[in-house]
mmCIF file of C-alpha atoms and ligand atoms in Angstrom:
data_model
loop_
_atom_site.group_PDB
_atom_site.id
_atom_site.type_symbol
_atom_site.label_atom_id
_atom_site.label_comp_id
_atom_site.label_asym_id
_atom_site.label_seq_id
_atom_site.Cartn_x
_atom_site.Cartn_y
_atom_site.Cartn_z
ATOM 1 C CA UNK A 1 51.355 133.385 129.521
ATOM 2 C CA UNK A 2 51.207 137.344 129.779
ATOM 3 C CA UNK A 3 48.806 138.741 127.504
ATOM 4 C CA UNK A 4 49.057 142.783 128.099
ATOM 5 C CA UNK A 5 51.719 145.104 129.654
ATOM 6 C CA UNK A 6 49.818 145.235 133.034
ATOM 7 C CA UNK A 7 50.448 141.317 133.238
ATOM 8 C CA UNK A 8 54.391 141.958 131.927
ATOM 9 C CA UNK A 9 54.597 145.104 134.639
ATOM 10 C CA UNK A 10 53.648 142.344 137.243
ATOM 11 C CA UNK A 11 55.774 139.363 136.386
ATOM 12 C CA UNK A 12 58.739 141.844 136.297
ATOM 13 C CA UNK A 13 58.082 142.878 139.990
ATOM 14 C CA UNK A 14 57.683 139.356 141.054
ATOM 15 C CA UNK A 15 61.452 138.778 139.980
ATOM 16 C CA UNK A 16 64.078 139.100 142.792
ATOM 17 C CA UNK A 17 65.650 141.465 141.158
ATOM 18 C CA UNK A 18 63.071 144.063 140.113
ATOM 19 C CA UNK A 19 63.301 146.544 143.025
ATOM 20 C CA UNK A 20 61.419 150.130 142.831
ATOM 21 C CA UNK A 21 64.619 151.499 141.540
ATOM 22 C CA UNK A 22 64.806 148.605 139.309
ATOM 23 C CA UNK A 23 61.311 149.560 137.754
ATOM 24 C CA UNK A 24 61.979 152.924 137.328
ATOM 25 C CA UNK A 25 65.104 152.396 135.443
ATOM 26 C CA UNK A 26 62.843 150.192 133.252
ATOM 27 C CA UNK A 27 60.124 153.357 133.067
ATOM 28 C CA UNK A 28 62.773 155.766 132.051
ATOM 29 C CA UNK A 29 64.032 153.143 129.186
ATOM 30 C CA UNK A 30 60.695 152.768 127.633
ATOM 31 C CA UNK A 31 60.050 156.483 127.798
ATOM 32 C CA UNK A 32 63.411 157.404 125.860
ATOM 33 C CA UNK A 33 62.803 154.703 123.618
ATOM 34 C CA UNK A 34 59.384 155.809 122.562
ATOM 35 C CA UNK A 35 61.354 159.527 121.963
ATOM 36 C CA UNK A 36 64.152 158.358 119.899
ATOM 37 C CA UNK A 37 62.109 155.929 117.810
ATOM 38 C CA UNK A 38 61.070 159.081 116.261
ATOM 39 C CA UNK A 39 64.468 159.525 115.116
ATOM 40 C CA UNK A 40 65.694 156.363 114.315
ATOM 41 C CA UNK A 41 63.941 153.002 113.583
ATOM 42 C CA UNK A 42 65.449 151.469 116.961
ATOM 43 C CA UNK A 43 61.988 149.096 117.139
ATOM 44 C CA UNK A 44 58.934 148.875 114.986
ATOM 45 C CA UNK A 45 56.398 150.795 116.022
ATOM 46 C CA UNK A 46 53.825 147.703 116.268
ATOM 47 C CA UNK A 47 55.963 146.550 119.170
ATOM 48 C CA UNK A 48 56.503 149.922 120.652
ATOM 49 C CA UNK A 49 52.974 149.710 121.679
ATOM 50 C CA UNK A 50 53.816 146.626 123.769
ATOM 51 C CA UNK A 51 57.324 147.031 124.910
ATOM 52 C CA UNK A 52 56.935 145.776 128.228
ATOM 53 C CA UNK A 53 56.082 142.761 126.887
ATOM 54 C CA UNK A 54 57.629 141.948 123.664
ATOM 55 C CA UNK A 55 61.111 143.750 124.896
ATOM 56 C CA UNK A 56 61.038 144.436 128.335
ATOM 57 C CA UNK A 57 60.229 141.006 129.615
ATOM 58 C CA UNK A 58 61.728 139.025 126.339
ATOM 59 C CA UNK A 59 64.683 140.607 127.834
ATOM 60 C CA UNK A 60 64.703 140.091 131.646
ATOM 61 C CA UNK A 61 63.374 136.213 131.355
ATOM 62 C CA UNK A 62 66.933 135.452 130.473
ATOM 63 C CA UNK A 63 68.044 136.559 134.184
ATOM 64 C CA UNK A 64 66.539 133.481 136.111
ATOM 65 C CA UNK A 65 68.879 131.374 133.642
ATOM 66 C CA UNK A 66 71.811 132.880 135.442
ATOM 67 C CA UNK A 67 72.715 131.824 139.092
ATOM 68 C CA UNK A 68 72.483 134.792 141.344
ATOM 69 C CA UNK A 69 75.927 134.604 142.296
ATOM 70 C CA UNK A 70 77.800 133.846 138.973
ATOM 71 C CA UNK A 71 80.404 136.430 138.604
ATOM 72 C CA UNK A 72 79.856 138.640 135.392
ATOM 73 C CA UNK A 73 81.126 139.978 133.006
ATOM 74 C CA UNK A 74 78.226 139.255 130.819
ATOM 75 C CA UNK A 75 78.520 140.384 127.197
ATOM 76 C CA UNK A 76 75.644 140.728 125.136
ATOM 77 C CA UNK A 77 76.151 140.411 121.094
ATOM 78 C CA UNK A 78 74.318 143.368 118.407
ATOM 79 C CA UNK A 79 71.986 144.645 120.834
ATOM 80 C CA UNK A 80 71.075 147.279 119.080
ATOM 81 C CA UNK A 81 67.856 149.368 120.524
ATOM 82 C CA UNK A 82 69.266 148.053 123.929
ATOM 83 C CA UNK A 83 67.460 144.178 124.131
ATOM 84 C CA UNK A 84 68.483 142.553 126.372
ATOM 85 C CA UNK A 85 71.320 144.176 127.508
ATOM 86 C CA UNK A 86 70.449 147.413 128.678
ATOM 87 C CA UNK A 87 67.340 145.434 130.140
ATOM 88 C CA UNK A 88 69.916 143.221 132.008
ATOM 89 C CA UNK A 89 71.926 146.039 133.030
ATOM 90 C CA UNK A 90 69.000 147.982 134.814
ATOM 91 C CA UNK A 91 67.957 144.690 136.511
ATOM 92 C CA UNK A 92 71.334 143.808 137.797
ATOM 93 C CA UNK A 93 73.292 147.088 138.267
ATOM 94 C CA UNK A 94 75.580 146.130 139.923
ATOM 95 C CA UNK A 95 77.363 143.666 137.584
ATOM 96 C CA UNK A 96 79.638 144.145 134.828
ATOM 97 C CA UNK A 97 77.370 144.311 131.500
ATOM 98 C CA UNK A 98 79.250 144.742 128.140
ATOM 99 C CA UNK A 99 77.146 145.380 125.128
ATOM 100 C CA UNK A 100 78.662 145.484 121.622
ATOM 101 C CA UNK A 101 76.833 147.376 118.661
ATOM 102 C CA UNK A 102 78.163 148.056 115.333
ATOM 103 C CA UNK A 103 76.198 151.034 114.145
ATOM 104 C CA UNK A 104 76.758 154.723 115.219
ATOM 105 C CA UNK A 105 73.739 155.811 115.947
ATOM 106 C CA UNK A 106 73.141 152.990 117.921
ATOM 107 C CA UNK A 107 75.707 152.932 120.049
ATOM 108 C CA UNK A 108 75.261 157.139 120.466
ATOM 109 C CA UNK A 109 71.797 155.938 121.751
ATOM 110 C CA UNK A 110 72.977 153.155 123.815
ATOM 111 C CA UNK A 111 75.499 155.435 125.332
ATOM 112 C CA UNK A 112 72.728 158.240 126.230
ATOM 113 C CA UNK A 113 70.013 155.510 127.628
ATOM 114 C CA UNK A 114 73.207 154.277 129.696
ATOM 115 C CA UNK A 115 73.998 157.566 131.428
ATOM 116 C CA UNK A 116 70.563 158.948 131.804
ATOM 117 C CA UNK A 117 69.526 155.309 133.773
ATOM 118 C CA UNK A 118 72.795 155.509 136.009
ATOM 119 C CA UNK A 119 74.373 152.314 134.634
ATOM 120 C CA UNK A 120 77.588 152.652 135.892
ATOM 121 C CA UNK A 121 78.880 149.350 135.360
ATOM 122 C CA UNK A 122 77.518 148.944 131.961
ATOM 123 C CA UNK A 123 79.673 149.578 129.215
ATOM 124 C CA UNK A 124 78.979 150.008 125.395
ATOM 125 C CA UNK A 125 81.641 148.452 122.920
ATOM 126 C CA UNK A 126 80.482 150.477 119.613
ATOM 127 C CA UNK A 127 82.736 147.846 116.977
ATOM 128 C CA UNK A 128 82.120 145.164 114.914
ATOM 129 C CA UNK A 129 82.227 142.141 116.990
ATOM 130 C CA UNK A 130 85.198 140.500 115.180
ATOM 131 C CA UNK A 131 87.215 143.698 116.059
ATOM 132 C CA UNK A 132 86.374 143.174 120.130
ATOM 133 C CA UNK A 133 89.140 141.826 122.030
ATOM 134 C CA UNK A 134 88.656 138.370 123.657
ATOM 135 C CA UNK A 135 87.979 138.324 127.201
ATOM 136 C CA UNK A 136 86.579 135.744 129.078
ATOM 137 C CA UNK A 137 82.855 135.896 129.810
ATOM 138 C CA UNK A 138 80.446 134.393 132.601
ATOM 139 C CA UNK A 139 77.108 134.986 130.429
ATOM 140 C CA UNK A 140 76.826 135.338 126.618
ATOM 141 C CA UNK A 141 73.416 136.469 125.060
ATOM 142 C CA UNK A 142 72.446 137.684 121.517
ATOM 143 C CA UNK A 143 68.950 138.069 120.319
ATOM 144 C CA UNK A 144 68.221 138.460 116.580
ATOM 145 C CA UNK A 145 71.557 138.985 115.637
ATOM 146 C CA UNK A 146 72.371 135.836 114.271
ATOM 147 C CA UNK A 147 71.678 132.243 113.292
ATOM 148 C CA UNK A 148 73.435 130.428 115.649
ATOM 149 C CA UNK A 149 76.318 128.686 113.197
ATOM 150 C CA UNK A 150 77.640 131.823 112.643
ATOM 151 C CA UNK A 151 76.857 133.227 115.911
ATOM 152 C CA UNK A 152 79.405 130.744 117.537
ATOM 153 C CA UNK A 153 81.683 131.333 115.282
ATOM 154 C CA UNK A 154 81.883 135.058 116.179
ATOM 155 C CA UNK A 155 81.913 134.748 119.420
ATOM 156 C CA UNK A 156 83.505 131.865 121.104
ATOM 157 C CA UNK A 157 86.439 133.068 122.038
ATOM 158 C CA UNK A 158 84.418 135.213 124.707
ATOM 159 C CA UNK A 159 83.320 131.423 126.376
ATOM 160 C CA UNK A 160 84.878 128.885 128.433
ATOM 161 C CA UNK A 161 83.608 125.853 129.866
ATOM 162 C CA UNK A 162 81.958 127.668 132.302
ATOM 163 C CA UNK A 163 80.153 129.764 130.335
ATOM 164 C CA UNK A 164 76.120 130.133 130.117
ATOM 165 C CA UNK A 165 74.855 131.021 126.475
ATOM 166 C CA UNK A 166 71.302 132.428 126.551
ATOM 167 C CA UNK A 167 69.629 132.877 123.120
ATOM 168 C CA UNK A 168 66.526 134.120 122.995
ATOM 169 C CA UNK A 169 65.105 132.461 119.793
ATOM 170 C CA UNK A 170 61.781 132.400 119.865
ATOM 171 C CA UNK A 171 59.625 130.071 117.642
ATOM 172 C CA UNK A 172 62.692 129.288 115.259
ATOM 173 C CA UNK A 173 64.989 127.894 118.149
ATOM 174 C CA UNK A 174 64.358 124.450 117.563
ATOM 175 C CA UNK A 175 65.046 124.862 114.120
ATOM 176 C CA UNK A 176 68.206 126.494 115.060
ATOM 177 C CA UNK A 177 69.008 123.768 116.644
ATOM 178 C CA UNK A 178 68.824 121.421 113.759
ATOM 179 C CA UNK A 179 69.992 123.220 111.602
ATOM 180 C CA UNK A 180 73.504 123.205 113.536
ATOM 181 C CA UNK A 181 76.626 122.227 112.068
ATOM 182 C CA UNK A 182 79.876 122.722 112.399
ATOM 183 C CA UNK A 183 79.143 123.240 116.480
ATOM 184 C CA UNK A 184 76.790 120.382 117.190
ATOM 185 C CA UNK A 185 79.110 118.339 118.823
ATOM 186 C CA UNK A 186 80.276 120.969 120.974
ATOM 187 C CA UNK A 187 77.231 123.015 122.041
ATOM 188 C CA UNK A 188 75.236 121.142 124.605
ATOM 189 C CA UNK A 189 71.851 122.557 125.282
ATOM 190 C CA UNK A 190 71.267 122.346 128.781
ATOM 191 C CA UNK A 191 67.873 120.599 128.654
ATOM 192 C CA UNK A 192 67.026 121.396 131.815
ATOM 193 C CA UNK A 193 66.997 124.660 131.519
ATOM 194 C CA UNK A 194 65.294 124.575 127.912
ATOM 195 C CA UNK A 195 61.948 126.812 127.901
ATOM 196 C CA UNK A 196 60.646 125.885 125.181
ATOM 197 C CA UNK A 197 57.375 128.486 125.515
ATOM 198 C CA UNK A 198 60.027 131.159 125.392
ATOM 199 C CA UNK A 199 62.279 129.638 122.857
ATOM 200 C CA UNK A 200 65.369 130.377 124.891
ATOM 201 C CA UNK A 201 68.472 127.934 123.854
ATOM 202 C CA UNK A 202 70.411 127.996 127.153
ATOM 203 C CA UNK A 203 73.487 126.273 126.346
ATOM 204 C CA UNK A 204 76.695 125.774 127.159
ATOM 205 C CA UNK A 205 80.173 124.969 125.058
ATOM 206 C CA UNK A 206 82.208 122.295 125.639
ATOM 207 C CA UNK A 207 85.721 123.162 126.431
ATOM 208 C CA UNK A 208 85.145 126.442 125.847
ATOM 209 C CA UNK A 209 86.341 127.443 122.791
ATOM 210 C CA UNK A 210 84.818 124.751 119.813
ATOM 211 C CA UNK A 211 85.741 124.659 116.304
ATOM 212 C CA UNK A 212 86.086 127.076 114.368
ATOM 213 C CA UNK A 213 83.540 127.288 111.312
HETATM 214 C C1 LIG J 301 68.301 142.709 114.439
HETATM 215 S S1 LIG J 301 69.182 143.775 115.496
HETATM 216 C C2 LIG J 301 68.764 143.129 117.086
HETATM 217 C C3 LIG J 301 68.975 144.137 118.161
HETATM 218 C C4 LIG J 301 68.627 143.689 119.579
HETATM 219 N N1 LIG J 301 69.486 142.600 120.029
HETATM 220 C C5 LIG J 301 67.186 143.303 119.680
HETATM 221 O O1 LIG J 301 66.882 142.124 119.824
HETATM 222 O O2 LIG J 301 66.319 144.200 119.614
HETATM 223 C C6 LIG J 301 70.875 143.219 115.310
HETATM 224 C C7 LIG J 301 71.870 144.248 115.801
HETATM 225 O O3 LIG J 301 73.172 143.689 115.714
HETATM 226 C C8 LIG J 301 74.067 144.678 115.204
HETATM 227 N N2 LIG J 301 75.159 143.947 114.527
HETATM 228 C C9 LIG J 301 75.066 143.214 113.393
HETATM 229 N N3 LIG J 301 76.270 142.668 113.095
HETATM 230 C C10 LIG J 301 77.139 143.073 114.068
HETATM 231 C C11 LIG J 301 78.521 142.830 114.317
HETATM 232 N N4 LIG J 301 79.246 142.062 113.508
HETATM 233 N N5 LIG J 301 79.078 143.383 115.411
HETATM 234 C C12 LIG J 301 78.343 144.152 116.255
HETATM 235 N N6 LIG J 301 77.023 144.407 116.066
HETATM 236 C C13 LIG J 301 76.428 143.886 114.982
HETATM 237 C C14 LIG J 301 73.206 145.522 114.270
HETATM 238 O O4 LIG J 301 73.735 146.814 114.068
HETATM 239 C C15 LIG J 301 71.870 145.530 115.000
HETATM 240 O O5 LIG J 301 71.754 146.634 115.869
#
Protein backbone atom coordinates (compact mmCIF):
# COMPACT_ATOMS: atom_id res chain seq x y z
CA UNK A 1 0.00 0.00 0.00
CA UNK A 2 1.75 3.48 -0.75
CA UNK A 3 1.59 5.69 2.08
CA UNK A 4 3.45 9.12 0.81
CA UNK A 5 4.29 10.58 -2.66
CA UNK A 6 7.94 9.27 -2.47
CA UNK A 7 6.35 5.64 -2.35
CA UNK A 8 3.67 6.79 -5.38
CA UNK A 9 6.91 8.51 -7.34
CA UNK A 10 8.41 4.90 -7.10
CA UNK A 11 5.61 2.57 -8.02
CA UNK A 12 5.06 4.87 -11.07
CA UNK A 13 8.70 4.26 -12.29
CA UNK A 14 8.43 0.61 -11.72
CA UNK A 15 5.57 0.56 -14.46
CA UNK A 16 6.69 -0.31 -18.05
CA UNK A 17 5.52 2.53 -19.19
CA UNK A 18 6.88 5.31 -16.97
CA UNK A 19 10.02 6.34 -18.91
CA UNK A 20 12.09 9.67 -17.87
CA UNK A 21 10.05 11.47 -20.40
CA UNK A 22 7.10 9.78 -19.03
CA UNK A 23 7.87 11.28 -15.47
CA UNK A 24 8.47 14.52 -16.53
CA UNK A 25 5.29 14.85 -18.36
CA UNK A 26 3.79 13.75 -15.00
CA UNK A 27 6.10 16.69 -13.14
CA UNK A 28 4.93 19.31 -15.50
CA UNK A 29 1.08 18.14 -14.86
CA UNK A 30 1.28 18.44 -11.18
CA UNK A 31 3.10 21.74 -11.40
CA UNK A 32 0.30 23.40 -13.71
CA UNK A 33 -2.21 21.89 -11.68
CA UNK A 34 -1.02 23.32 -8.43
CA UNK A 35 -1.05 26.95 -10.63
CA UNK A 36 -4.46 26.77 -11.97
CA UNK A 37 -6.06 25.43 -8.80
CA UNK A 38 -5.63 28.94 -7.83
CA UNK A 39 -7.99 29.84 -10.41
CA UNK A 40 -10.39 27.31 -10.53
CA UNK A 41 -11.39 24.56 -8.01
CA UNK A 42 -9.98 21.76 -10.50
CA UNK A 43 -9.08 19.51 -7.07
CA UNK A 44 -9.43 20.20 -3.41
CA UNK A 45 -6.69 21.49 -2.00
CA UNK A 46 -6.43 18.57 0.77
CA UNK A 47 -5.55 16.32 -2.15
CA UNK A 48 -3.37 18.76 -3.92
CA UNK A 49 -0.96 18.12 -1.21
CA UNK A 50 -0.83 14.45 -2.26
CA UNK A 51 -1.43 14.35 -5.92
CA UNK A 52 0.93 11.82 -6.77
CA UNK A 53 -0.85 9.64 -4.85
CA UNK A 54 -4.46 10.26 -4.66
CA UNK A 55 -4.46 11.40 -8.61
CA UNK A 56 -1.42 10.58 -10.16
CA UNK A 57 -1.29 6.93 -9.34
CA UNK A 58 -5.36 6.51 -8.86
CA UNK A 59 -4.97 7.34 -12.41
CA UNK A 60 -2.13 5.27 -13.98
CA UNK A 61 -3.18 1.86 -11.93
CA UNK A 62 -5.85 1.56 -14.53
CA UNK A 63 -3.00 1.01 -17.33
CA UNK A 64 -1.90 -2.60 -16.24
CA UNK A 65 -5.76 -3.46 -16.82
CA UNK A 66 -5.15 -2.83 -20.47
CA UNK A 67 -3.06 -5.32 -22.64
CA UNK A 68 -0.05 -3.57 -23.99
CA UNK A 69 -0.99 -4.12 -27.40
CA UNK A 70 -4.81 -3.41 -27.46
CA UNK A 71 -5.38 -0.89 -30.10
CA UNK A 72 -6.86 2.46 -28.66
CA UNK A 73 -8.87 4.68 -29.01
CA UNK A 74 -9.51 4.93 -25.37
CA UNK A 75 -12.12 7.47 -24.28
CA UNK A 76 -12.27 8.64 -20.93
CA UNK A 77 -15.86 10.05 -19.56
CA UNK A 78 -16.04 13.85 -17.36
CA UNK A 79 -12.52 13.98 -16.61
CA UNK A 80 -12.51 17.10 -15.56
CA UNK A 81 -9.05 18.37 -13.75
CA UNK A 82 -7.49 15.76 -16.21
CA UNK A 83 -7.92 12.15 -13.95
CA UNK A 84 -7.22 9.74 -15.51
CA UNK A 85 -7.05 10.75 -18.81
CA UNK A 86 -4.50 13.19 -19.18
CA UNK A 87 -2.60 10.76 -16.69
CA UNK A 88 -3.15 7.98 -19.33
CA UNK A 89 -2.24 10.12 -22.09
CA UNK A 90 1.30 11.12 -20.66
CA UNK A 91 1.92 7.42 -19.84
CA UNK A 92 1.02 6.09 -23.20
CA UNK A 93 1.69 8.89 -25.76
CA UNK A 94 1.57 7.33 -28.31
CA UNK A 95 -2.06 6.09 -28.39
CA UNK A 96 -5.16 7.69 -29.29
CA UNK A 97 -6.68 9.23 -25.89
CA UNK A 98 -10.09 11.04 -26.18
CA UNK A 99 -11.26 12.87 -23.15
CA UNK A 100 -14.74 14.44 -22.99
CA UNK A 101 -15.53 17.39 -20.47
CA UNK A 102 -18.57 19.41 -20.33
CA UNK A 103 -17.48 22.61 -18.67
CA UNK A 104 -15.52 25.51 -20.34
CA UNK A 105 -13.10 26.17 -18.21
CA UNK A 106 -12.29 22.78 -17.99
CA UNK A 107 -11.83 21.85 -21.16
CA UNK A 108 -9.72 25.49 -21.76
CA UNK A 109 -7.50 23.84 -19.03
CA UNK A 110 -7.45 20.46 -20.42
CA UNK A 111 -6.58 21.90 -23.74
CA UNK A 112 -3.51 24.06 -22.23
CA UNK A 113 -2.12 20.98 -19.92
CA UNK A 114 -2.44 19.01 -23.38
CA UNK A 115 -0.21 21.27 -25.47
CA UNK A 116 2.23 22.35 -22.87
CA UNK A 117 2.94 18.21 -22.10
CA UNK A 118 3.25 17.47 -25.99
CA UNK A 119 0.22 15.16 -26.16
CA UNK A 120 -0.17 14.96 -29.60
CA UNK A 121 -2.44 12.19 -29.87
CA UNK A 122 -4.66 13.24 -27.12
CA UNK A 123 -7.64 14.98 -27.96
CA UNK A 124 -10.20 16.97 -25.78
CA UNK A 125 -14.01 16.61 -26.75
CA UNK A 126 -15.35 19.83 -24.70
CA UNK A 127 -19.50 18.56 -25.03
CA UNK A 128 -21.85 16.99 -23.08
CA UNK A 129 -21.37 13.37 -23.48
CA UNK A 130 -24.83 12.66 -24.99
CA UNK A 131 -23.90 15.20 -27.77
CA UNK A 132 -20.44 13.01 -28.69
CA UNK A 133 -20.74 11.01 -31.68
CA UNK A 134 -20.50 7.19 -31.29
CA UNK A 135 -17.36 5.65 -32.21
CA UNK A 136 -16.16 2.52 -31.29
CA UNK A 137 -13.76 2.33 -28.35
CA UNK A 138 -10.95 -0.22 -27.15
CA UNK A 139 -10.88 1.21 -23.38
CA UNK A 140 -13.66 3.13 -21.56
CA UNK A 141 -12.86 4.79 -18.10
CA UNK A 142 -14.78 7.37 -15.95
CA UNK A 143 -13.94 8.21 -12.43
CA UNK A 144 -16.43 10.13 -10.25
CA UNK A 145 -18.57 11.02 -12.88
CA UNK A 146 -21.22 8.74 -12.40
CA UNK A 147 -23.01 5.88 -10.67
CA UNK A 148 -22.63 3.26 -12.88
CA UNK A 149 -26.60 2.72 -14.02
CA UNK A 150 -26.51 5.81 -15.55
CA UNK A 151 -23.00 5.70 -16.55
CA UNK A 152 -23.84 2.78 -19.01
CA UNK A 153 -26.50 4.28 -20.16
CA UNK A 154 -24.49 7.28 -21.45
CA UNK A 155 -22.03 5.64 -22.81
CA UNK A 156 -22.51 2.33 -24.38
CA UNK A 157 -22.71 3.04 -27.60
CA UNK A 158 -18.82 3.86 -27.39
CA UNK A 159 -18.38 -0.29 -26.41
CA UNK A 160 -18.42 -3.45 -28.18
CA UNK A 161 -17.80 -6.81 -27.09
CA UNK A 162 -14.40 -6.19 -27.04
CA UNK A 163 -14.34 -3.47 -25.01
CA UNK A 164 -12.46 -3.07 -21.44
CA UNK A 165 -14.44 -0.74 -18.92
CA UNK A 166 -12.18 0.49 -16.10
CA UNK A 167 -13.95 2.32 -13.23
CA UNK A 168 -12.12 3.49 -10.68
CA UNK A 169 -14.62 3.32 -7.73
CA UNK A 170 -13.01 3.21 -4.82
CA UNK A 171 -14.63 2.02 -1.51
CA UNK A 172 -18.28 2.33 -3.03
CA UNK A 173 -17.58 -0.14 -6.03
CA UNK A 174 -19.03 -3.02 -4.55
CA UNK A 175 -21.95 -1.20 -3.75
CA UNK A 176 -22.09 -0.10 -7.25
CA UNK A 177 -22.22 -3.23 -8.11
CA UNK A 178 -25.31 -4.15 -6.25
CA UNK A 179 -26.91 -1.61 -6.70
CA UNK A 180 -27.04 -2.41 -10.62
CA UNK A 181 -30.05 -2.67 -12.55
CA UNK A 182 -31.14 -2.34 -15.65
CA UNK A 183 -27.35 -3.59 -16.87
CA UNK A 184 -26.73 -6.49 -14.54
CA UNK A 185 -27.28 -9.02 -16.90
CA UNK A 186 -25.14 -7.53 -19.36
CA UNK A 187 -22.08 -6.13 -17.54
CA UNK A 188 -19.79 -8.92 -16.53
CA UNK A 189 -17.12 -7.94 -14.11
CA UNK A 190 -14.13 -9.60 -15.07
CA UNK A 191 -13.27 -11.15 -11.69
CA UNK A 192 -10.05 -11.76 -12.46
CA UNK A 193 -9.06 -8.67 -12.94
CA UNK A 194 -11.16 -7.25 -9.87
CA UNK A 195 -8.76 -5.23 -7.35
CA UNK A 196 -10.66 -4.94 -4.85
CA UNK A 197 -7.87 -2.73 -2.62
CA UNK A 198 -8.23 -0.24 -5.42
CA UNK A 199 -11.89 -0.55 -6.01
CA UNK A 200 -11.45 -0.71 -9.76
CA UNK A 201 -14.66 -2.48 -11.57
CA UNK A 202 -12.92 -3.80 -14.71
CA UNK A 203 -15.66 -5.00 -16.74
CA UNK A 204 -16.72 -5.78 -19.82
CA UNK A 205 -20.34 -5.61 -21.82
CA UNK A 206 -21.84 -8.27 -23.34
CA UNK A 207 -22.55 -7.80 -26.94
CA UNK A 208 -21.52 -4.58 -26.82
CA UNK A 209 -24.15 -2.38 -26.75
CA UNK A 210 -26.81 -3.58 -23.60
CA UNK A 211 -30.08 -2.19 -22.88
CA UNK A 212 -30.89 0.82 -22.82
CA UNK A 213 -32.05 2.28 -19.29
C1 LIG B 1 -16.60 14.88 -10.22
S1 LIG B 1 -15.78 15.41 -11.66
C2 LIG B 1 -14.55 14.16 -11.86
C3 LIG B 1 -13.42 14.62 -12.70
C4 LIG B 1 -12.29 13.62 -12.92
N1 LIG B 1 -12.74 12.44 -13.66
C5 LIG B 1 -11.67 13.22 -11.62
O1 LIG B 1 -11.85 12.08 -11.19
O2 LIG B 1 -10.98 14.05 -11.00
C6 LIG B 1 -16.93 14.99 -12.96
C7 LIG B 1 -16.63 15.73 -14.25
O3 LIG B 1 -17.53 15.26 -15.25
C8 LIG B 1 -17.99 16.38 -16.01
N2 LIG B 1 -19.32 16.01 -16.54
C9 LIG B 1 -20.45 15.82 -15.83
N3 LIG B 1 -21.46 15.45 -16.65
C10 LIG B 1 -20.95 15.42 -17.92
C11 LIG B 1 -21.49 15.10 -19.19
N4 LIG B 1 -22.77 14.75 -19.33
N5 LIG B 1 -20.68 15.14 -20.27
C12 LIG B 1 -19.37 15.48 -20.13
N6 LIG B 1 -18.80 15.79 -18.94
C13 LIG B 1 -19.58 15.77 -17.84
C14 LIG B 1 -18.01 17.53 -15.02
O4 LIG B 1 -17.94 18.79 -15.65
C15 LIG B 1 -16.79 17.23 -14.16
O5 LIG B 1 -15.63 17.86 -14.64
Amino acid sequence: MITNEDEARDWLRGLPECDDAAMARLGLLVEMLAQENQRQNLVSAASLDQVWKRHIVDSAQLLPHVPRETTLPWMDLGTGAGFPGLVIAALRPECEVIMVESRNRRIEWLDCARIEMGLERARIVGSRLELVESQPCSVISARAFAPLDKLLALSSRFSTSDTIWLLPKGRSASQELDDLRNWRHVFHVEQSLTDPQAGIIVGKLAGGKGKTA
